[in-house]
Short mmCIF file of C-alpha atoms in Angstrom, two decimals:
data_model
loop_
_atom_site.label_atom_id
_atom_site.label_comp_id
_atom_site.label_asym_id
_atom_site.label_seq_id
_atom_site.Cartn_x
_atom_site.Cartn_y
_atom_site.Cartn_z
CA MET A 16 -60.45 -2.76 -10.60
CA LYS A 17 -58.90 -4.94 -13.00
CA SER A 18 -59.79 -2.74 -15.94
CA LEU A 19 -58.75 0.08 -14.07
CA LEU A 20 -55.31 -1.38 -13.74
CA TYR A 21 -55.19 -2.19 -16.97
CA LYS A 22 -56.30 1.04 -18.42
CA TYR A 23 -53.33 2.89 -16.45
CA ARG A 24 -50.85 0.16 -16.65
CA LYS A 25 -48.34 2.36 -18.77
CA PHE A 26 -48.46 5.18 -16.16
CA PHE A 27 -47.88 2.48 -13.46
CA ILE A 28 -44.82 0.99 -15.57
CA VAL A 29 -43.57 4.63 -15.97
CA LEU A 30 -44.28 5.75 -12.40
CA THR A 31 -42.35 2.43 -10.80
CA VAL A 32 -39.59 2.93 -13.12
CA PHE A 33 -39.03 6.75 -12.18
CA SER A 34 -39.46 5.83 -8.68
CA VAL A 35 -36.62 3.07 -8.75
CA ILE A 36 -34.26 5.58 -10.59
CA THR A 37 -34.97 8.17 -8.18
CA LEU A 38 -34.37 5.88 -5.25
CA SER A 39 -31.23 4.82 -7.00
CA LEU A 40 -29.91 8.37 -7.44
CA PHE A 41 -30.65 9.64 -4.00
CA TYR A 42 -28.82 6.80 -2.80
CA SER A 43 -25.77 7.51 -4.83
CA ALA A 44 -25.88 10.84 -4.12
CA LEU A 45 -26.00 10.11 0.25
CA LYS A 46 -23.49 7.32 0.04
CA PRO A 47 -20.45 8.47 1.14
CA GLN A 48 -17.51 8.44 -1.76
CA LYS A 49 -14.59 6.36 -1.00
CA THR A 50 -11.32 8.25 -0.26
CA LEU A 51 -8.22 7.64 0.87
CA PRO A 52 -6.14 10.03 2.98
CA ILE A 53 -2.54 11.47 1.93
CA TYR A 54 -0.14 11.00 4.81
CA ASN A 55 2.46 13.72 5.86
CA PRO A 56 5.42 12.91 8.89
CA ALA A 57 2.94 15.03 10.94
CA ASP A 58 0.18 12.54 10.72
CA VAL A 59 2.08 9.69 11.91
CA ASN A 60 2.92 8.17 15.13
CA PRO A 61 6.03 9.90 16.14
CA GLU A 62 7.87 6.79 17.02
CA MET A 63 7.86 5.80 13.36
CA VAL A 64 9.21 9.26 12.05
CA ASP A 65 12.67 10.82 11.95
CA SER A 66 12.77 14.02 14.39
CA THR A 67 13.98 16.04 11.27
CA VAL A 68 10.53 15.42 9.38
CA GLN A 69 8.06 14.95 12.21
CA TYR A 70 7.04 18.70 11.73
CA LYS A 71 6.13 18.12 8.11
CA SER A 72 2.26 18.35 7.41
CA LYS A 73 2.21 18.93 3.97
CA TYR A 74 3.79 17.88 0.55
CA HIS A 75 5.56 14.71 1.74
CA THR A 76 6.79 12.15 -1.03
CA ILE A 77 8.67 9.51 -1.09
CA ALA A 78 12.69 10.50 -1.71
CA ASP A 79 14.98 9.22 -4.45
CA PHE A 80 16.35 5.84 -3.53
CA SER A 81 18.75 3.43 -5.20
CA PHE A 82 19.10 -0.19 -3.59
CA VAL A 83 20.46 -3.80 -5.29
CA ASN A 84 17.35 -6.39 -5.66
CA GLN A 85 17.92 -10.00 -5.30
CA ASN A 86 19.02 -10.26 -9.06
CA GLY A 87 21.95 -7.87 -8.55
CA ASP A 88 20.17 -5.24 -10.14
CA THR A 89 20.09 -1.40 -9.22
CA ILE A 90 16.61 -0.42 -8.36
CA THR A 91 15.72 3.46 -8.04
CA GLN A 92 12.40 5.35 -7.86
CA LYS A 93 12.72 5.35 -11.96
CA ASN A 94 11.51 1.45 -11.37
CA TYR A 95 8.68 2.72 -9.56
CA GLU A 96 7.69 5.84 -11.62
CA GLY A 97 3.97 6.23 -12.20
CA LYS A 98 3.02 2.91 -10.27
CA VAL A 99 1.37 2.20 -7.18
CA TYR A 100 3.10 0.42 -4.82
CA VAL A 101 3.60 -1.49 -1.78
CA ALA A 102 6.30 -1.20 0.54
CA ASP A 103 7.60 -2.95 3.62
CA PHE A 104 10.92 -3.65 5.76
CA PHE A 105 11.89 -7.13 6.63
CA PHE A 106 14.95 -9.39 7.13
CA THR A 107 15.22 -13.15 6.67
CA THR A 108 16.41 -14.52 9.68
CA CYS A 109 13.32 -12.84 11.30
CA GLY A 110 11.11 -15.46 12.93
CA SER A 111 8.32 -13.53 14.56
CA ILE A 112 6.45 -11.41 12.23
CA CYS A 113 8.06 -11.55 8.93
CA PRO A 114 7.01 -15.30 8.11
CA LYS A 115 3.40 -13.95 8.20
CA MET A 116 4.01 -10.39 6.52
CA THR A 117 5.97 -12.43 3.50
CA THR A 118 2.92 -15.08 2.93
CA ASN A 119 0.26 -12.35 2.94
CA LEU A 120 2.43 -9.77 0.45
CA ALA A 121 2.86 -13.11 -1.47
CA ASP A 122 -1.25 -12.93 -1.45
CA VAL A 123 -1.26 -9.12 -2.48
CA GLN A 124 1.25 -10.26 -5.47
CA LYS A 125 -1.11 -12.94 -6.47
CA ALA A 126 -3.92 -10.43 -6.56
CA VAL A 127 -2.05 -7.77 -8.68
CA LEU A 128 0.02 -10.04 -10.81
CA ASN A 129 -1.62 -9.36 -13.92
CA ASN A 130 -2.01 -5.17 -13.17
CA PRO A 131 0.97 -3.75 -14.62
CA LYS A 132 0.29 -0.30 -12.38
CA VAL A 133 1.21 -1.91 -9.38
CA MET A 134 4.36 -3.21 -7.69
CA LEU A 135 5.95 -4.54 -4.67
CA LEU A 136 8.91 -3.40 -2.62
CA SER A 137 10.93 -4.75 0.15
CA HIS A 138 13.36 -3.36 2.00
CA THR A 139 15.76 -5.55 4.25
CA VAL A 140 17.04 -3.68 7.70
CA PHE A 141 19.68 -6.27 8.19
CA PRO A 142 21.80 -5.63 5.34
CA GLU A 143 25.00 -6.81 6.82
CA VAL A 144 23.26 -10.50 6.91
CA ASP A 145 20.94 -10.28 3.75
CA SER A 146 23.20 -10.36 0.69
CA ILE A 147 21.85 -10.63 -2.75
CA PRO A 148 22.41 -14.39 -2.77
CA VAL A 149 20.30 -14.72 0.48
CA LEU A 150 17.74 -12.41 -0.56
CA LYS A 151 17.59 -14.85 -4.09
CA ALA A 152 17.21 -17.60 -2.02
CA TYR A 153 14.45 -16.14 -0.13
CA ALA A 154 12.68 -15.08 -2.99
CA ILE A 155 12.58 -18.36 -4.28
CA LYS A 156 11.27 -19.59 -1.47
CA HIS A 157 8.42 -17.25 -1.41
CA GLY A 158 7.22 -17.39 -4.78
CA VAL A 159 8.63 -13.89 -5.39
CA VAL A 160 7.94 -12.64 -9.33
CA ASP A 161 10.97 -10.68 -10.36
CA SER A 162 9.10 -8.37 -12.59
CA LYS A 163 6.63 -7.75 -9.65
CA TRP A 164 8.56 -7.53 -6.41
CA ASN A 165 11.84 -6.42 -5.50
CA LEU A 166 13.38 -7.45 -2.09
CA VAL A 167 16.36 -4.92 -1.88
CA THR A 168 19.16 -4.19 0.41
CA GLY A 169 22.04 -1.33 0.40
CA ASP A 170 23.60 0.90 2.86
CA LYS A 171 21.97 0.58 5.90
CA LYS A 172 22.08 4.51 6.33
CA GLU A 173 20.20 4.63 3.68
CA ILE A 174 17.59 1.89 4.44
CA TYR A 175 17.30 3.65 7.77
CA THR A 176 16.53 7.30 6.18
CA MET A 177 14.20 5.69 3.66
CA ALA A 178 12.35 3.81 6.17
CA ARG A 179 11.85 6.74 8.73
CA LYS A 180 12.14 9.97 6.42
CA SER A 181 9.97 8.38 3.74
CA TYR A 182 7.78 5.49 4.42
CA LEU A 183 7.28 6.78 8.20
CA ALA A 184 6.83 3.23 9.21
CA VAL A 185 9.80 1.99 11.51
CA LYS A 186 10.80 2.58 14.83
CA LEU A 187 13.95 3.10 16.67
CA GLY A 188 16.36 0.48 17.76
CA ARG A 189 18.95 0.50 20.03
CA PRO A 190 20.28 4.12 21.18
CA ASP A 191 23.85 3.03 21.35
CA GLN A 192 23.92 1.38 18.08
CA LEU A 193 23.90 3.98 14.90
CA TYR A 194 20.85 3.39 12.26
CA ASP A 195 19.65 0.37 14.23
CA MET A 196 16.01 0.05 13.55
CA VAL A 197 12.86 -2.18 14.62
CA HIS A 198 11.23 -3.16 11.31
CA THR A 199 7.31 -3.04 12.24
CA GLU A 200 4.09 -5.15 10.79
CA ASN A 201 3.38 -2.08 8.41
CA PHE A 202 2.57 -2.63 4.59
CA VAL A 203 3.00 1.32 3.49
CA LEU A 204 0.58 1.97 0.29
CA VAL A 205 2.42 4.68 -2.20
CA ASP A 206 0.44 6.22 -5.23
CA GLN A 207 1.58 7.44 -8.66
CA LYS A 208 2.88 10.68 -7.43
CA ARG A 209 4.76 8.79 -4.35
CA ARG A 210 2.37 9.77 -1.66
CA VAL A 211 1.77 7.57 0.96
CA ARG A 212 -1.92 6.78 1.21
CA GLY A 213 -2.29 4.03 3.66
CA PHE A 214 -0.80 1.91 6.29
CA TYR A 215 -1.78 -1.79 6.88
CA ASP A 216 -0.75 -4.46 9.64
CA GLY A 217 0.94 -6.85 7.42
CA THR A 218 0.45 -9.83 9.98
CA ASN A 219 -3.68 -9.17 9.54
CA LYS A 220 -5.69 -11.16 6.91
CA GLU A 221 -8.30 -8.55 7.11
CA ASP A 222 -5.77 -5.47 6.65
CA VAL A 223 -4.11 -6.94 3.64
CA LYS A 224 -7.92 -7.57 2.10
CA ARG A 225 -8.51 -3.83 2.55
CA LEU A 226 -5.08 -2.85 1.21
CA ILE A 227 -5.88 -5.12 -1.81
CA GLU A 228 -9.08 -3.13 -2.10
CA ASP A 229 -7.32 0.39 -1.95
CA ILE A 230 -4.80 -0.46 -4.70
CA ASN A 231 -7.40 -1.17 -6.82
CA PHE A 232 -9.08 2.35 -5.91
CA LEU A 233 -5.92 4.07 -6.54
CA CYS A 234 -5.63 2.31 -9.68
CA GLU A 235 -8.81 4.19 -10.96
CA GLU A 236 -8.50 7.07 -9.13
#
């Protein structure tokens, strides 16, 4: 028996290698390929979307914008051109979900700090309170890296429009107050073509981990 095995050892080695390669190829073929959806207003909870765009079912992209960041610099879509980025909505005096969201977004910043393809963008929903000095103090407190993460303020109507018409991520506030907003825990993932590719619970560590994985996936897409 031993002599027989020795005689045909090359055949068995080749057969084993061939079997391993074949099984690997079958596994790769059967394993579902990772994809990320492209979100349009019609795909999202209507509570988060302005009524004027709720019908839109394709070709949705983030609109042009112009805000001012924690350093007093004007930030537009040009600063994010060709980038994968994460957007969210917050306010500095929020004592409920914002601290946890900011901490988790700081973890995202740490994960992408050396990746020039990725940036972060946080919009205040209370621009009447969150002035440039207030945003700067908040940025310093939470370790914001200026080149990576912009905290922006501006005209409340424009922020409202971006939140509900572009990012599809903020609920209506009191109906008696024009452009009132109730921010949510959503982190919004935007790709290099300004398309919405994902929504994540910014208070949930597992969702934030998934966000980081999806960021890396988009960078290689």
